[in-house]
PDB file of C-alpha atoms in Angstrom:
ATOM      1  CA  MET A   1    -131.967  71.729 115.281  1.00  0.00           C
ATOM      2  CA  PHE A   2    -130.476  74.716 113.475  1.00  0.00           C
ATOM      3  CA  GLU A   3    -128.518  74.233 110.238  1.00  0.00           C
ATOM      4  CA  SER A   4    -126.847  76.955 108.164  1.00  0.00           C
ATOM      5  CA  ILE A   5    -125.660  75.654 104.799  1.00  0.00           C
ATOM      6  CA  ASP A   6    -123.069  77.481 102.715  1.00  0.00           C
ATOM      7  CA  CYS A   7    -123.728  76.480  99.093  1.00  0.00           C
ATOM      8  CA  GLY A   8    -120.613  75.700  97.102  1.00  0.00           C
ATOM      9  CA  SER A   9    -118.309  75.914 100.100  1.00  0.00           C
ATOM     10  CA  SER A  10    -115.739  73.193 100.568  1.00  0.00           C
ATOM     11  CA  ASP A  11    -115.280  74.167 104.224  1.00  0.00           C
ATOM     12  CA  LEU A  12    -116.673  71.556 106.569  1.00  0.00           C
ATOM     13  CA  THR A  13    -117.674  74.250 109.077  1.00  0.00           C
ATOM     14  CA  TYR A  14    -116.767  77.800 109.990  1.00  0.00           C
ATOM     15  CA  THR A  15    -118.173  80.494 112.237  1.00  0.00           C
ATOM     16  CA  ASP A  16    -118.982  83.923 110.810  1.00  0.00           C
ATOM     17  CA  GLU A  17    -118.752  87.353 112.445  1.00  0.00           C
ATOM     18  CA  ASN A  18    -122.279  86.886 113.895  1.00  0.00           C
ATOM     19  CA  SER A  19    -121.289  83.595 115.607  1.00  0.00           C
ATOM     20  CA  ILE A  20    -123.369  81.559 113.123  1.00  0.00           C
ATOM     21  CA  VAL A  21    -121.825  78.164 112.380  1.00  0.00           C
ATOM     22  CA  TRP A  22    -121.936  77.415 108.641  1.00  0.00           C
ATOM     23  CA  THR A  23    -121.521  73.994 107.031  1.00  0.00           C
ATOM     24  CA  GLY A  24    -120.368  73.377 103.449  1.00  0.00           C
ATOM     25  CA  ASP A  25    -123.055  71.786 101.300  1.00  0.00           C
ATOM     26  CA  ASP A  26    -121.190  68.674 100.081  1.00  0.00           C
ATOM     27  CA  SER A  27    -123.066  66.321 102.435  1.00  0.00           C
ATOM     28  CA  PHE A  28    -126.492  67.734 101.478  1.00  0.00           C
ATOM     29  CA  ILE A  29    -126.346  67.405  97.669  1.00  0.00           C
ATOM     30  CA  SER A  30    -124.722  65.093  95.139  1.00  0.00           C
ATOM     31  CA  ASN A  31    -124.651  67.217  91.979  1.00  0.00           C
ATOM     32  CA  GLY A  32    -123.878  70.715  90.774  1.00  0.00           C
ATOM     33  CA  LEU A  33    -120.542  72.478  90.548  1.00  0.00           C
ATOM     34  CA  PRO A  34    -119.118  74.705  93.289  1.00  0.00           C
ATOM     35  CA  GLN A  35    -118.094  78.174  92.078  1.00  0.00           C
ATOM     36  CA  ALA A  36    -116.808  81.385  93.637  1.00  0.00           C
ATOM     37  CA  VAL A  37    -117.893  84.956  92.967  1.00  0.00           C
ATOM     38  CA  GLN A  38    -115.353  87.336  91.502  1.00  0.00           C
ATOM     39  CA  THR A  39    -113.035  88.614  94.220  1.00  0.00           C
ATOM     40  CA  ASN A  40    -113.968  92.253  93.586  1.00  0.00           C
ATOM     41  CA  ASN A  41    -117.660  91.334  94.129  1.00  0.00           C
ATOM     42  CA  SER A  42    -117.181  89.730  97.554  1.00  0.00           C
ATOM     43  CA  ILE A  43    -119.695  90.844 100.181  1.00  0.00           C
ATOM     44  CA  SER A  44    -119.236  88.143 102.846  1.00  0.00           C
ATOM     45  CA  GLN A  45    -117.638  84.731 103.251  1.00  0.00           C
ATOM     46  CA  VAL A  46    -120.974  82.918 103.061  1.00  0.00           C
ATOM     47  CA  MET A  47    -121.906  84.741  99.836  1.00  0.00           C
ATOM     48  CA  ASP A  48    -118.520  84.149  98.200  1.00  0.00           C
ATOM     49  CA  THR A  49    -119.453  80.628  97.080  1.00  0.00           C
ATOM     50  CA  LEU A  50    -122.361  79.168  95.155  1.00  0.00           C
ATOM     51  CA  ARG A  51    -123.377  75.953  93.450  1.00  0.00           C
ATOM     52  CA  VAL A  52    -124.204  75.905  89.750  1.00  0.00           C
ATOM     53  CA  PHE A  53    -126.654  73.360  88.396  1.00  0.00           C
ATOM     54  CA  THR A  54    -126.238  72.765  84.679  1.00  0.00           C
ATOM     55  CA  SER A  55    -128.881  70.068  84.212  1.00  0.00           C
ATOM     56  CA  ARG A  56    -132.572  70.779  83.692  1.00  0.00           C
ATOM     57  CA  LYS A  57    -133.724  68.121  86.161  1.00  0.00           C
ATOM     58  CA  LYS A  58    -134.502  68.874  89.771  1.00  0.00           C
ATOM     59  CA  ASN A  59    -131.526  69.450  92.024  1.00  0.00           C
ATOM     60  CA  CYS A  60    -132.386  68.683  95.633  1.00  0.00           C
ATOM     61  CA  TYR A  61    -130.783  69.305  98.982  1.00  0.00           C
ATOM     62  CA  SER A  62    -131.539  66.552 101.509  1.00  0.00           C
ATOM     63  CA  ILE A  63    -131.983  67.941 104.997  1.00  0.00           C
ATOM     64  CA  GLN A  64    -132.997  65.832 107.992  1.00  0.00           C
ATOM     65  CA  ALA A  65    -136.118  66.950 109.873  1.00  0.00           C
ATOM     66  CA  ASP A  66    -138.380  65.313 112.429  1.00  0.00           C
ATOM     67  CA  LYS A  67    -141.578  63.916 110.938  1.00  0.00           C
ATOM     68  CA  GLY A  68    -144.435  66.265 111.763  1.00  0.00           C
ATOM     69  CA  GLY A  69    -142.020  68.869 113.097  1.00  0.00           C
ATOM     70  CA  ARG A  70    -141.932  72.493 112.045  1.00  0.00           C
ATOM     71  CA  VAL A  71    -139.261  73.766 109.699  1.00  0.00           C
ATOM     72  CA  LEU A  72    -138.201  77.344 109.052  1.00  0.00           C
ATOM     73  CA  VAL A  73    -136.296  77.853 105.814  1.00  0.00           C
ATOM     74  CA  ARG A  74    -134.554  81.092 104.936  1.00  0.00           C
ATOM     75  CA  ALA A  75    -132.724  81.186 101.642  1.00  0.00           C
ATOM     76  CA  SER A  76    -130.486  83.883 100.229  1.00  0.00           C
ATOM     77  CA  PHE A  77    -128.894  84.060  96.801  1.00  0.00           C
ATOM     78  CA  TYR A  78    -126.072  86.131  95.359  1.00  0.00           C
ATOM     79  CA  TYR A  79    -124.973  85.918  91.721  1.00  0.00           C
ATOM     80  CA  GLY A  80    -121.802  87.982  92.112  1.00  0.00           C
ATOM     81  CA  ASN A  81    -121.095  87.688  88.367  1.00  0.00           C
ATOM     82  CA  TYR A  82    -119.165  84.456  89.079  1.00  0.00           C
ATOM     83  CA  ASP A  83    -119.243  83.552  85.348  1.00  0.00           C
ATOM     84  CA  GLN A  84    -118.353  87.049  84.070  1.00  0.00           C
ATOM     85  CA  LYS A  85    -121.457  87.064  81.832  1.00  0.00           C
ATOM     86  CA  SER A  86    -123.384  89.776  83.721  1.00  0.00           C
ATOM     87  CA  SER A  87    -126.503  87.628  83.328  1.00  0.00           C
ATOM     88  CA  PRO A  88    -128.086  86.796  86.707  1.00  0.00           C
ATOM     89  CA  PRO A  89    -130.127  83.571  86.517  1.00  0.00           C
ATOM     90  CA  THR A  90    -133.783  83.013  87.340  1.00  0.00           C
ATOM     91  CA  PHE A  91    -134.945  79.650  88.675  1.00  0.00           C
ATOM     92  CA  ASP A  92    -137.779  78.024  90.593  1.00  0.00           C
ATOM     93  CA  LEU A  93    -137.399  77.139  94.242  1.00  0.00           C
ATOM     94  CA  GLN A  94    -139.398  74.327  95.792  1.00  0.00           C
ATOM     95  CA  PHE A  95    -139.729  73.091  99.339  1.00  0.00           C
ATOM     96  CA  ASP A  96    -140.794  69.495 100.006  1.00  0.00           C
ATOM     97  CA  GLY A  97    -141.848  69.212  96.339  1.00  0.00           C
ATOM     98  CA  ASN A  98    -144.119  72.262  96.460  1.00  0.00           C
ATOM     99  CA  ASP A  99    -143.569  75.498  94.572  1.00  0.00           C
ATOM    100  CA  TRP A 100    -142.189  78.183  96.877  1.00  0.00           C
ATOM    101  CA  ALA A 101    -140.856  81.040  94.746  1.00  0.00           C
ATOM    102  CA  THR A 102    -139.310  82.009  91.461  1.00  0.00           C
ATOM    103  CA  VAL A 103    -135.879  83.345  92.355  1.00  0.00           C
ATOM    104  CA  GLN A 104    -134.696  86.290  90.304  1.00  0.00           C
ATOM    105  CA  THR A 105    -131.096  86.907  91.262  1.00  0.00           C
ATOM    106  CA  LYS A 106    -129.507  90.333  90.914  1.00  0.00           C
ATOM    107  CA  ILE A 107    -126.077  91.140  89.552  1.00  0.00           C
ATOM    108  CA  ASP A 108    -124.859  92.905  92.706  1.00  0.00           C
ATOM    109  CA  GLN A 109    -127.458  92.320  95.444  1.00  0.00           C
ATOM    110  CA  VAL A 110    -128.426  89.475  97.743  1.00  0.00           C
ATOM    111  CA  VAL A 111    -132.037  88.346  97.338  1.00  0.00           C
ATOM    112  CA  TYR A 112    -133.858  86.687 100.240  1.00  0.00           C
ATOM    113  CA  TYR A 113    -136.735  84.221 100.452  1.00  0.00           C
TER     114      TYR A 113
END
């Protein structure tokens, strides 16, 4: 199974210029607020939306996977100055409850993990 999730997108699905089918994240998470980057900071449709988590508790995406199966996760983040504060956030990223990385977003660059 291959799943590409577009955080903050309200689109059910769409296909990008590379023929990747993206799904909005509404069915994978129950909290957080969808936001959009400033129009003049747009770099691609998939990076035009994001989800903002305002609580300090864990915010988890639920993704179905076969027990014992292998999973490849690629995550990319783009601040895009959506809040007009010019203050890219830093946060911890976990996978299956284990520490993965500390994400340090950039004001005008995509960061990948």
